[in-house]
């Protein structure tokens, strides 16, 4: 299996550095679709080895190529306002291919849609809670089953539908790592209430929208983008072309008996680097040297840590855990250089969230999503760093967090000239909040810290080994920072009850 572990690390880090390198080169400049070509090139080098199913790798590669080629034909660039949605056009098309190729799956989806209609009490309660901020900060399009998430609500509806379990799992996956449209549950309800409609009217509008995204995914996504004011390219044309280009890969995966839950997710989570992570918004954000320095240092910590442990891995899941754990420890380490830590930041952002709800009742359903991701990451990192500090005690040894038996190499942080010289980026005698302020920008956009290209690449490799098991949503406790440190909401999670 060492070949698999090396492959996972090499492919994932190639994806990460393809993003980071072009961002560093082009930051402050105008984004063009062609700037993401490096990410496409490294993805195209992915091949199945050992027991990996080639059709799974094909889903990943074909989706990236289709996405890049179609965008290149339709536009030269994507404006920042439109870039969050570029990874929401794939799952609708994939679902419609599955509907056509497997009428039994389509029948199951229709039964699910009928049950949505009968779930007014559940949906009404959940969207009202989300509107009022009952759960605190949450991820409406979460990749797990946390309170307030779409996955959480869909899972509870699915329990009441009499369809094959594999179909339930596919439907659930399609609104987690699979991103079936840009719709976040609760959005219609919130806007209807704030527009002066009754609660009954608002809930009916919400239910109709939820049914729509499963019944006609491409039409639903097109309408959502039209209503939003999307300008960068013709989204219906994109999805029509994407559907044609992906049909053979989807059929091949079906014939290879890849779980539908994986077929609907893999093509979506791998394309975000093209016009979303490598994008104008990122080029703008990374004009700040300290923001760029944080991304570089954290990426190097992950790279060094993974490569130094290649001979120690016993399972593919350990590789993924170390990748995400090392960046968590690295980010917390940088936070602590300015005298902050995860409990302080979680308290701050949770309090801010409740103010934000009052200030902006029609806030986007995803507004605090990345704040939540960031808090979860640093909370995990804080637990690792806290333990490492106790082990270090009063010695001169470096702080060396451990994830299981794997050591995390934090040395790149202390060798990074930008991070270790904050006085160059503020009033020199008082530059004590420079690194923290950079991290607060990244709290709105931690995608290259968590890291999404690494997670996507590794998950495809893992799913290629276990094609029959749905990889999403994650059926584990996420250790949500807000739930562990501030709010009482563990009892509303669904990770143990996932279909």
CSV table of C-alpha atoms in Angstrom, one decimal:
chain,number,residue,atom,x,y,z
A,1,UNK,CA,0.0,0.0,0.0
A,2,UNK,CA,3.0,2.3,0.3
A,3,UNK,CA,2.6,3.0,-3.4
A,4,UNK,CA,-0.9,4.2,-2.8
A,5,UNK,CA,0.2,6.5,0.1
A,6,UNK,CA,3.0,8.0,-2.0
A,7,UNK,CA,0.6,8.5,-4.9
A,8,UNK,CA,-2.0,10.2,-2.6
A,9,UNK,CA,0.6,12.6,-1.2
A,10,UNK,CA,2.2,13.4,-4.5
A,11,UNK,CA,-1.1,14.0,-6.4
A,12,UNK,CA,-2.6,16.0,-3.5
A,13,UNK,CA,0.4,18.2,-3.0
A,14,UNK,CA,0.8,18.8,-6.7
A,15,UNK,CA,-2.7,20.1,-6.8
A,16,UNK,CA,-2.1,22.3,-3.7
A,17,UNK,CA,1.1,23.8,-5.1
A,18,UNK,CA,-0.4,24.3,-8.6
A,19,UNK,CA,-2.9,26.6,-6.9
A,20,UNK,CA,-0.5,28.3,-4.5
A,21,UNK,CA,2.2,28.9,-7.1
A,22,UNK,CA,-0.1,30.6,-9.6
A,23,UNK,CA,-1.8,32.6,-6.9
A,24,UNK,CA,1.6,33.9,-5.7
A,25,UNK,CA,2.6,34.7,-9.3
A,26,UNK,CA,-0.6,36.5,-10.4
A,27,UNK,CA,-1.9,38.0,-7.1
A,28,UNK,CA,-2.9,41.6,-7.7
A,29,UNK,CA,-3.5,41.0,-11.4
A,30,UNK,CA,-6.6,40.2,-13.5
A,31,UNK,CA,-7.7,36.6,-13.3
A,32,UNK,CA,-8.0,34.6,-16.6
A,33,UNK,CA,-9.4,31.1,-16.9
A,34,UNK,CA,-6.1,30.0,-18.4
A,35,UNK,CA,-4.4,30.7,-15.1
A,36,UNK,CA,-5.9,27.5,-13.7
A,37,UNK,CA,-4.2,25.3,-16.4
A,38,UNK,CA,-1.5,24.1,-14.0
A,39,UNK,CA,-4.2,22.5,-11.8
A,40,UNK,CA,-5.7,20.8,-14.8
A,41,UNK,CA,-2.3,19.5,-15.9
A,42,UNK,CA,-1.5,17.9,-12.5
A,43,UNK,CA,-5.0,16.4,-12.3
A,44,UNK,CA,-4.4,14.8,-15.7
A,45,UNK,CA,-1.5,12.9,-14.4
A,46,UNK,CA,-3.7,11.0,-12.0
A,47,UNK,CA,-3.9,7.2,-12.7
A,48,UNK,CA,-5.4,4.3,-10.9
A,49,UNK,CA,-2.9,1.9,-9.3
A,50,UNK,CA,-3.3,-1.3,-7.4
A,51,UNK,CA,-6.9,-2.0,-6.5
A,52,UNK,CA,-8.2,1.4,-7.4
A,53,UNK,CA,-11.1,1.6,-9.8
A,54,UNK,CA,-10.1,3.5,-13.0
A,55,UNK,CA,-13.7,4.7,-13.5
A,56,UNK,CA,-13.5,6.7,-10.3
A,57,UNK,CA,-10.4,8.4,-11.4
A,58,UNK,CA,-12.0,9.1,-14.8
A,59,UNK,CA,-14.9,10.9,-13.1
A,60,UNK,CA,-12.4,13.2,-11.4
A,61,UNK,CA,-10.3,13.9,-14.4
A,62,UNK,CA,-13.1,14.2,-17.0
A,63,UNK,CA,-14.9,16.6,-14.8
A,64,UNK,CA,-11.9,18.9,-14.4
A,65,UNK,CA,-11.2,18.8,-18.1
A,66,UNK,CA,-14.9,19.4,-19.0
A,67,UNK,CA,-15.1,22.3,-16.6
A,68,UNK,CA,-11.9,24.0,-17.8
A,69,UNK,CA,-12.7,23.5,-21.5
A,70,UNK,CA,-16.3,24.7,-21.2
A,71,UNK,CA,-15.3,27.8,-19.2
A,72,UNK,CA,-12.5,28.6,-21.6
A,73,UNK,CA,-15.1,28.5,-24.5
A,74,UNK,CA,-17.7,30.6,-22.7
A,75,UNK,CA,-15.6,33.3,-21.0
A,76,UNK,CA,-12.1,34.7,-20.4
A,77,UNK,CA,-12.7,35.3,-16.7
A,78,UNK,CA,-15.3,35.0,-13.9
A,79,UNK,CA,-16.1,38.0,-11.7
A,80,UNK,CA,-15.7,37.5,-7.9
A,81,UNK,CA,-19.5,37.7,-7.3
A,82,UNK,CA,-20.0,34.6,-9.6
A,83,UNK,CA,-17.0,32.5,-8.6
A,84,UNK,CA,-18.5,30.8,-5.5
A,85,UNK,CA,-21.0,29.0,-7.8
A,86,UNK,CA,-18.6,27.4,-10.3
A,87,UNK,CA,-18.7,24.1,-8.4
A,88,UNK,CA,-22.5,24.0,-8.3
A,89,UNK,CA,-23.1,23.2,-12.0
A,90,UNK,CA,-21.8,19.7,-12.0
A,91,UNK,CA,-24.1,17.7,-9.7
A,92,UNK,CA,-27.3,18.9,-11.3
A,93,UNK,CA,-26.0,17.6,-14.7
A,94,UNK,CA,-24.8,14.3,-13.1
A,95,UNK,CA,-28.1,13.7,-11.4
A,96,UNK,CA,-30.0,14.2,-14.7
A,97,UNK,CA,-27.7,11.7,-16.4
A,98,UNK,CA,-28.5,9.2,-13.6
A,99,UNK,CA,-32.2,9.9,-13.9
A,100,UNK,CA,-32.0,9.1,-17.6
A,101,UNK,CA,-29.8,6.0,-17.3
A,102,UNK,CA,-31.6,4.5,-14.3
A,103,UNK,CA,-35.4,5.0,-14.2
A,104,UNK,CA,-35.6,3.2,-10.8
A,105,UNK,CA,-33.4,5.8,-9.3
A,106,UNK,CA,-35.6,8.5,-10.8
A,107,UNK,CA,-38.6,6.8,-9.2
A,108,UNK,CA,-36.9,6.9,-5.8
A,109,UNK,CA,-36.2,10.6,-6.2
A,110,UNK,CA,-39.8,11.2,-7.1
A,111,UNK,CA,-40.9,9.4,-3.9
A,112,UNK,CA,-38.4,11.6,-2.0
A,113,UNK,CA,-39.9,14.7,-3.5
A,114,UNK,CA,-43.4,13.5,-2.4
A,115,UNK,CA,-42.1,13.1,1.1
A,116,UNK,CA,-40.7,16.6,1.0
A,117,UNK,CA,-44.2,17.8,0.4
A,118,UNK,CA,-45.4,16.0,3.5
A,119,UNK,CA,-42.5,17.2,5.7
A,120,UNK,CA,-43.9,20.7,6.3
A,121,UNK,CA,-43.5,20.6,10.1
A,122,UNK,CA,-39.9,19.4,10.0
A,123,UNK,CA,-38.8,21.8,7.3
A,124,UNK,CA,-40.7,24.7,8.9
A,125,UNK,CA,-39.0,24.2,12.2
A,126,UNK,CA,-35.6,23.8,10.8
A,127,UNK,CA,-35.7,26.9,8.4
A,128,UNK,CA,-37.2,29.0,11.3
A,129,UNK,CA,-34.3,27.9,13.5
A,130,UNK,CA,-31.8,28.8,10.8
A,131,UNK,CA,-33.4,32.2,10.2
A,132,UNK,CA,-33.2,33.0,13.9
A,133,UNK,CA,-29.7,31.7,14.5
A,134,UNK,CA,-30.9,29.0,16.9
A,135,UNK,CA,-27.9,26.7,16.2
A,136,UNK,CA,-25.3,29.5,16.2
A,137,UNK,CA,-22.8,29.5,13.4
A,138,UNK,CA,-23.4,26.6,11.1
A,139,UNK,CA,-22.6,25.2,7.6
A,140,UNK,CA,-25.8,25.2,5.6
A,141,UNK,CA,-24.1,23.1,2.8
A,142,UNK,CA,-22.0,21.1,5.2
A,143,UNK,CA,-20.0,17.9,4.2
A,144,UNK,CA,-21.2,16.3,7.4
A,145,UNK,CA,-24.6,16.2,9.2
A,146,UNK,CA,-24.2,19.1,11.7
A,147,UNK,CA,-27.2,20.9,13.1
A,148,UNK,CA,-28.6,23.5,10.7
A,149,UNK,CA,-27.1,21.9,7.7
A,150,UNK,CA,-29.0,20.8,4.6
A,151,UNK,CA,-27.6,17.3,4.9
A,152,UNK,CA,-29.0,17.1,8.4
A,153,UNK,CA,-32.5,18.0,7.2
A,154,UNK,CA,-32.4,15.8,4.1
A,155,UNK,CA,-31.3,12.8,6.2
A,156,UNK,CA,-34.3,13.2,8.5
A,157,UNK,CA,-36.7,13.4,5.5
A,158,UNK,CA,-35.1,10.3,3.9
A,159,UNK,CA,-35.8,8.2,7.0
A,160,UNK,CA,-39.5,8.4,6.1
A,161,UNK,CA,-39.1,7.4,2.4
A,162,UNK,CA,-39.5,3.8,1.4
A,163,UNK,CA,-36.8,3.4,-1.2
A,164,UNK,CA,-33.6,1.4,-1.5
A,165,UNK,CA,-30.9,2.4,1.0
A,166,UNK,CA,-28.3,3.0,-1.8
A,167,UNK,CA,-30.7,5.5,-3.4
A,168,UNK,CA,-31.2,7.3,0.0
A,169,UNK,CA,-27.4,7.5,0.3
A,170,UNK,CA,-27.1,8.9,-3.2
A,171,UNK,CA,-29.8,11.6,-2.6
A,172,UNK,CA,-28.1,12.5,0.7
A,173,UNK,CA,-24.6,12.7,-0.9
A,174,UNK,CA,-25.9,14.9,-3.7
A,175,UNK,CA,-26.4,17.9,-1.3
A,176,UNK,CA,-23.2,17.5,0.6
A,177,UNK,CA,-19.9,17.0,-1.3
A,178,UNK,CA,-22.2,16.7,-4.2
A,179,UNK,CA,-23.5,20.2,-4.7
A,180,UNK,CA,-26.9,19.9,-6.3
A,181,UNK,CA,-27.5,23.6,-7.1
A,182,UNK,CA,-26.4,26.7,-5.1
A,183,UNK,CA,-29.5,26.6,-3.0
A,184,UNK,CA,-29.1,26.6,0.8
A,185,UNK,CA,-32.1,25.4,2.7
A,186,UNK,CA,-33.9,28.3,4.4
A,187,UNK,CA,-33.1,31.0,1.9
A,188,UNK,CA,-36.6,31.2,0.4
A,189,UNK,CA,-38.3,31.2,3.8
A,190,UNK,CA,-36.1,33.9,5.1
A,191,UNK,CA,-36.6,36.3,2.2
A,192,UNK,CA,-40.3,35.6,2.1
A,193,UNK,CA,-40.7,36.4,5.8
A,194,UNK,CA,-38.7,39.6,5.6
A,195,UNK,CA,-40.7,40.6,2.5
A,196,UNK,CA,-43.8,40.5,4.8
A,197,UNK,CA,-45.3,37.2,3.9
A,198,UNK,CA,-46.9,34.9,6.5
A,199,UNK,CA,-45.0,32.0,8.0
A,200,UNK,CA,-47.3,29.5,6.1
A,201,UNK,CA,-46.7,31.2,2.8
A,202,UNK,CA,-42.9,31.3,3.5
A,203,UNK,CA,-42.8,27.6,4.3
A,204,UNK,CA,-44.8,26.7,1.2
A,205,UNK,CA,-42.3,28.7,-1.0
A,206,UNK,CA,-39.4,26.9,0.8
A,207,UNK,CA,-40.9,23.5,0.1
A,208,UNK,CA,-41.5,24.2,-3.5
A,209,UNK,CA,-37.9,25.3,-4.0
A,210,UNK,CA,-36.5,22.2,-2.3
A,211,UNK,CA,-38.7,20.0,-4.5
A,212,UNK,CA,-37.6,21.9,-7.6
A,213,UNK,CA,-33.8,21.3,-7.1
A,214,UNK,CA,-34.3,17.6,-7.0
A,215,UNK,CA,-37.0,17.4,-9.7
A,216,UNK,CA,-35.3,19.5,-12.3
A,217,UNK,CA,-31.8,20.3,-11.1
A,218,UNK,CA,-30.5,22.1,-14.2
A,219,UNK,CA,-33.6,24.3,-14.5
A,220,UNK,CA,-33.4,25.0,-10.8
A,221,UNK,CA,-29.8,26.1,-10.9
A,222,UNK,CA,-30.4,28.2,-13.9
A,223,UNK,CA,-33.2,30.0,-12.2
A,224,UNK,CA,-31.2,30.5,-9.0
A,225,UNK,CA,-28.4,32.1,-11.0
A,226,UNK,CA,-30.8,34.3,-13.1
A,227,UNK,CA,-32.4,35.5,-9.9
A,228,UNK,CA,-29.0,36.2,-8.3
A,229,UNK,CA,-27.8,38.2,-11.3
A,230,UNK,CA,-25.0,35.9,-12.6
A,231,UNK,CA,-23.2,37.6,-15.4
A,232,UNK,CA,-19.9,35.8,-16.2
A,233,UNK,CA,-21.2,33.2,-18.6
A,234,UNK,CA,-24.3,31.3,-19.8
A,235,UNK,CA,-24.9,28.8,-17.0
A,236,UNK,CA,-27.5,26.8,-18.9
A,237,UNK,CA,-25.1,26.4,-21.8
A,238,UNK,CA,-22.4,25.3,-19.4
A,239,UNK,CA,-24.6,22.6,-17.8
A,240,UNK,CA,-25.8,21.4,-21.2
A,241,UNK,CA,-22.3,21.0,-22.5
A,242,UNK,CA,-21.0,19.5,-19.2
A,243,UNK,CA,-23.8,16.9,-19.3
A,244,UNK,CA,-22.8,15.8,-22.8
A,245,UNK,CA,-19.1,15.6,-21.9
A,246,UNK,CA,-19.7,13.7,-18.7
A,247,UNK,CA,-22.2,11.1,-19.9
A,248,UNK,CA,-19.6,8.4,-20.9
A,249,UNK,CA,-17.7,8.8,-17.5
A,250,UNK,CA,-20.9,8.5,-15.5
A,251,UNK,CA,-22.1,5.4,-17.5
A,252,UNK,CA,-18.7,3.8,-17.1
A,253,UNK,CA,-18.9,4.3,-13.3
A,254,UNK,CA,-22.4,2.9,-13.2
A,255,UNK,CA,-21.2,-0.2,-15.2
A,256,UNK,CA,-18.3,-0.5,-12.7
A,257,UNK,CA,-20.9,-0.5,-9.9
A,258,UNK,CA,-19.5,2.7,-8.3
A,259,UNK,CA,-22.0,3.8,-5.6
A,260,UNK,CA,-24.2,6.6,-6.9
A,261,UNK,CA,-23.4,8.6,-3.8
A,262,UNK,CA,-19.8,8.8,-5.2
A,263,UNK,CA,-20.8,9.4,-8.8
A,264,UNK,CA,-22.7,12.6,-7.7
A,265,UNK,CA,-19.9,14.0,-5.6
A,266,UNK,CA,-16.6,13.3,-7.2
A,267,UNK,CA,-17.2,15.5,-10.3
A,268,UNK,CA,-18.2,18.5,-8.2
A,269,UNK,CA,-15.6,18.7,-5.4
A,270,UNK,CA,-12.6,18.6,-7.7
A,271,UNK,CA,-13.4,21.5,-10.0
A,272,UNK,CA,-13.5,24.4,-7.6
A,273,UNK,CA,-9.9,25.3,-8.1
A,274,UNK,CA,-10.7,26.5,-11.6
A,275,UNK,CA,-12.3,30.0,-11.2
A,276,UNK,CA,-13.0,29.7,-7.5
A,277,UNK,CA,-9.8,29.0,-5.6
A,278,UNK,CA,-7.7,30.2,-8.5
A,279,UNK,CA,-9.8,33.2,-9.1
A,280,UNK,CA,-10.0,37.0,-9.0
A,281,UNK,CA,-11.2,37.0,-5.4
A,282,UNK,CA,-8.1,35.0,-4.4
A,283,UNK,CA,-5.8,37.2,-6.4
A,284,UNK,CA,-7.2,40.2,-4.6
A,285,UNK,CA,-7.0,38.7,-1.2
A,286,UNK,CA,-3.5,37.5,-1.6
A,287,UNK,CA,-2.2,40.9,-2.5
A,288,UNK,CA,-1.6,41.0,1.3
A,289,UNK,CA,1.9,39.6,1.9
A,290,UNK,CA,0.9,38.1,5.2
A,291,UNK,CA,-2.1,36.3,3.9
A,292,UNK,CA,0.1,34.9,1.1
A,293,UNK,CA,2.7,34.0,3.6
A,294,UNK,CA,0.3,32.1,5.8
A,295,UNK,CA,-1.0,30.0,2.8
A,296,UNK,CA,2.6,29.2,1.8
A,297,UNK,CA,3.8,28.3,5.3
A,298,UNK,CA,0.8,26.1,6.1
A,299,UNK,CA,1.1,24.4,2.7
A,300,UNK,CA,4.8,23.6,3.4
A,301,UNK,CA,4.0,22.3,6.9
A,302,UNK,CA,1.5,19.9,5.3
A,303,UNK,CA,3.9,18.9,2.5
A,304,UNK,CA,6.9,18.3,4.9
A,305,UNK,CA,4.7,16.4,7.4
A,306,UNK,CA,3.2,14.1,4.9
A,307,UNK,CA,6.5,13.2,3.2
A,308,UNK,CA,8.3,12.6,6.4
A,309,UNK,CA,5.7,10.1,7.4
A,310,UNK,CA,5.3,8.1,4.2
A,311,UNK,CA,6.8,4.9,5.6
A,312,UNK,CA,4.6,5.1,8.8
A,313,UNK,CA,1.1,5.0,7.3
A,314,UNK,CA,-1.0,1.9,7.9
A,315,UNK,CA,-4.1,3.1,6.0
A,316,UNK,CA,-5.2,5.6,3.4
A,317,UNK,CA,-7.4,7.3,6.0
A,318,UNK,CA,-4.4,8.1,8.1
A,319,UNK,CA,-2.9,10.1,5.1
A,320,UNK,CA,-6.0,12.2,4.8
A,321,UNK,CA,-6.2,12.7,8.6
A,322,UNK,CA,-2.6,13.8,8.8
A,323,UNK,CA,-3.0,16.2,5.8
A,324,UNK,CA,-5.9,18.0,7.5
A,325,UNK,CA,-4.5,17.8,11.0
A,326,UNK,CA,-1.2,19.2,10.0
A,327,UNK,CA,-2.7,22.3,8.5
A,328,UNK,CA,-5.0,22.7,11.6
A,329,UNK,CA,-1.9,22.6,13.9
A,330,UNK,CA,0.0,25.0,11.6
A,331,UNK,CA,-2.9,27.6,11.5
A,332,UNK,CA,-3.3,27.5,15.3
A,333,UNK,CA,0.4,27.8,15.7
A,334,UNK,CA,0.4,31.1,13.6
A,335,UNK,CA,-2.6,32.3,15.6
A,336,UNK,CA,-0.8,31.7,18.9
A,337,UNK,CA,2.2,33.8,17.7
A,338,UNK,CA,0.0,36.8,18.2
A,339,UNK,CA,-1.3,35.7,21.6
A,340,UNK,CA,-4.6,34.4,20.3
A,341,UNK,CA,-6.0,30.8,20.4
A,342,UNK,CA,-9.0,28.9,19.2
A,343,UNK,CA,-11.2,29.3,22.3
A,344,UNK,CA,-10.7,33.1,22.0
A,345,UNK,CA,-11.5,33.2,18.3
A,346,UNK,CA,-14.5,30.9,18.6
A,347,UNK,CA,-16.0,33.0,21.3
A,348,UNK,CA,-15.4,36.2,19.2
A,349,UNK,CA,-16.9,34.8,16.0
A,350,UNK,CA,-19.8,33.1,17.7
A,351,UNK,CA,-20.8,36.4,19.5
A,352,UNK,CA,-20.3,38.2,16.2
A,353,UNK,CA,-22.6,35.7,14.5
A,354,UNK,CA,-25.5,36.6,16.8
A,355,UNK,CA,-25.0,40.3,16.1
A,356,UNK,CA,-24.8,39.6,12.4
A,357,UNK,CA,-28.2,37.8,12.4
A,358,UNK,CA,-29.7,40.9,14.0
A,359,UNK,CA,-28.0,43.2,11.5
A,360,UNK,CA,-28.7,41.2,8.4
A,361,UNK,CA,-31.8,39.0,8.8
A,362,UNK,CA,-31.7,38.2,5.0
A,363,UNK,CA,-28.0,37.2,5.2
A,364,UNK,CA,-27.1,34.5,2.6
A,365,UNK,CA,-27.6,31.0,3.8
A,366,UNK,CA,-23.9,30.3,3.5
A,367,UNK,CA,-22.7,33.6,5.1
A,368,UNK,CA,-20.9,32.1,8.1
A,369,UNK,CA,-20.1,28.7,6.4
A,370,UNK,CA,-16.4,29.4,6.1
A,371,UNK,CA,-16.1,31.0,9.5
A,372,UNK,CA,-17.5,27.7,10.8
A,373,UNK,CA,-14.9,25.7,8.8
A,374,UNK,CA,-12.1,27.9,10.1
A,375,UNK,CA,-13.2,27.6,13.7
A,376,UNK,CA,-13.4,23.8,13.5
A,377,UNK,CA,-9.9,23.8,12.0
A,378,UNK,CA,-8.2,25.9,14.6
A,379,UNK,CA,-10.1,24.1,17.4
A,380,UNK,CA,-8.6,20.9,16.2
A,381,UNK,CA,-5.2,22.6,15.9
A,382,UNK,CA,-5.5,24.1,19.4
A,383,UNK,CA,-6.0,20.6,21.0
A,384,UNK,CA,-2.9,19.4,19.2
A,385,UNK,CA,-0.8,22.4,20.1
A,386,UNK,CA,-2.0,22.5,23.7
A,387,UNK,CA,-0.9,18.9,24.2
A,388,UNK,CA,2.4,19.5,22.5
A,389,UNK,CA,3.1,22.5,24.7
A,390,UNK,CA,2.5,20.3,27.8
A,391,UNK,CA,4.9,17.7,26.5
A,392,UNK,CA,7.5,20.3,25.7
A,393,UNK,CA,7.1,21.9,29.1
A,394,UNK,CA,10.1,24.0,29.9
A,395,UNK,CA,12.6,22.4,27.5
A,396,UNK,CA,14.2,24.0,24.5
A,397,UNK,CA,12.7,21.4,22.2
A,398,UNK,CA,10.5,22.7,19.4
A,399,UNK,CA,6.8,22.4,19.6
A,400,UNK,CA,6.0,19.1,17.9
A,401,UNK,CA,2.3,18.2,17.7
A,402,UNK,CA,1.4,14.6,17.1
A,403,UNK,CA,-1.6,13.2,15.2
A,404,UNK,CA,-1.7,9.7,16.5
A,405,UNK,CA,1.9,8.6,16.1
A,406,UNK,CA,2.7,11.1,13.3
A,407,UNK,CA,4.8,14.1,14.1
A,408,UNK,CA,3.8,17.5,12.6
A,409,UNK,CA,6.7,19.6,11.3
A,410,UNK,CA,6.0,23.2,12.2
A,411,UNK,CA,9.5,24.4,11.2
A,412,UNK,CA,8.4,26.1,7.9
A,413,UNK,CA,6.4,28.6,10.0
A,414,UNK,CA,9.4,29.7,12.0
A,415,UNK,CA,11.5,29.9,8.8
A,416,UNK,CA,9.0,32.0,6.9
A,417,UNK,CA,10.4,35.5,6.6
A,418,UNK,CA,7.0,37.2,6.2
A,419,UNK,CA,5.3,35.5,9.2
A,420,UNK,CA,8.3,36.0,11.5
A,421,UNK,CA,8.6,39.7,10.7
A,422,UNK,CA,5.2,41.2,11.3
A,423,UNK,CA,6.8,44.6,12.1
A,424,UNK,CA,7.2,45.1,8.3
A,425,UNK,CA,3.4,45.1,7.8
A,426,UNK,CA,2.2,47.5,10.5
A,427,UNK,CA,3.5,50.2,12.8
A,428,UNK,CA,6.7,48.4,13.7
A,429,UNK,CA,6.7,49.0,17.4
A,430,UNK,CA,3.1,47.8,17.8
A,431,UNK,CA,2.8,45.1,15.2
A,432,UNK,CA,1.2,42.5,17.5
A,433,UNK,CA,-2.0,41.8,15.6
A,434,UNK,CA,-0.6,41.4,12.0
A,435,UNK,CA,-0.8,37.6,11.8
A,436,UNK,CA,-4.2,37.5,13.5
A,437,UNK,CA,-5.6,40.0,11.1
A,438,UNK,CA,-4.4,38.0,8.1
A,439,UNK,CA,-6.0,34.9,9.6
A,440,UNK,CA,-9.3,36.8,10.0
A,441,UNK,CA,-9.3,37.4,6.3
A,442,UNK,CA,-8.7,33.7,5.8
A,443,UNK,CA,-11.5,32.9,8.2
A,444,UNK,CA,-13.8,34.0,5.4
A,445,UNK,CA,-11.9,31.9,2.9
A,446,UNK,CA,-9.9,29.0,4.4
A,447,UNK,CA,-10.1,26.7,1.3
A,448,UNK,CA,-6.3,26.5,0.8
A,449,UNK,CA,-5.7,25.9,4.6
A,450,UNK,CA,-8.2,23.2,5.2
A,451,UNK,CA,-7.3,22.3,2.2
A,452,UNK,CA,-9.9,21.6,-0.4
A,453,UNK,CA,-7.7,20.6,-3.4
A,454,UNK,CA,-5.8,18.2,-1.1
A,455,UNK,CA,-9.0,16.8,0.4
A,456,UNK,CA,-10.6,16.4,-3.0
A,457,UNK,CA,-7.6,14.6,-4.5
A,458,UNK,CA,-7.2,12.3,-1.6
A,459,UNK,CA,-10.9,11.5,-1.3
A,460,UNK,CA,-11.0,10.5,-5.0
A,461,UNK,CA,-8.0,8.1,-4.3
A,462,UNK,CA,-9.8,6.7,-1.2
A,463,UNK,CA,-13.1,6.3,-3.0
A,464,UNK,CA,-11.3,4.5,-5.9
A,465,UNK,CA,-10.3,1.9,-3.3
A,466,UNK,CA,-13.8,1.7,-1.8
A,467,UNK,CA,-16.1,2.5,-4.7
A,468,UNK,CA,-19.1,0.7,-3.1
A,469,UNK,CA,-19.1,2.9,0.0
A,470,UNK,CA,-20.5,6.5,-0.2
A,471,UNK,CA,-17.7,8.9,0.7
A,472,UNK,CA,-20.1,11.7,1.6
A,473,UNK,CA,-21.4,13.1,3.8
A,474,UNK,CA,-18.9,12.3,6.5
A,475,UNK,CA,-20.5,10.0,9.0
A,476,UNK,CA,-18.5,11.2,12.0
A,477,UNK,CA,-18.7,13.8,14.7
A,478,UNK,CA,-17.0,16.9,13.3
A,479,UNK,CA,-16.1,18.2,16.7
A,480,UNK,CA,-17.7,21.5,15.9
A,481,UNK,CA,-15.8,24.2,17.7
A,482,UNK,CA,-18.9,26.2,18.6
A,483,UNK,CA,-20.7,23.1,19.9
A,484,UNK,CA,-17.7,22.2,22.0
A,485,UNK,CA,-16.8,25.6,23.4
A,486,UNK,CA,-19.9,27.8,23.3
A,487,UNK,CA,-23.3,26.4,22.2
A,488,UNK,CA,-25.3,23.4,23.3
A,489,UNK,CA,-26.3,21.6,20.2
A,490,UNK,CA,-24.8,18.2,20.0
A,491,UNK,CA,-28.2,16.6,20.5
A,492,UNK,CA,-29.4,18.0,17.1
A,493,UNK,CA,-26.6,16.4,15.1
A,494,UNK,CA,-27.4,13.4,12.8
A,495,UNK,CA,-24.0,11.8,12.3
A,496,UNK,CA,-25.0,8.6,14.1
A,497,UNK,CA,-28.3,8.5,12.4
A,498,UNK,CA,-27.1,8.9,8.8
A,499,UNK,CA,-28.9,6.7,6.2
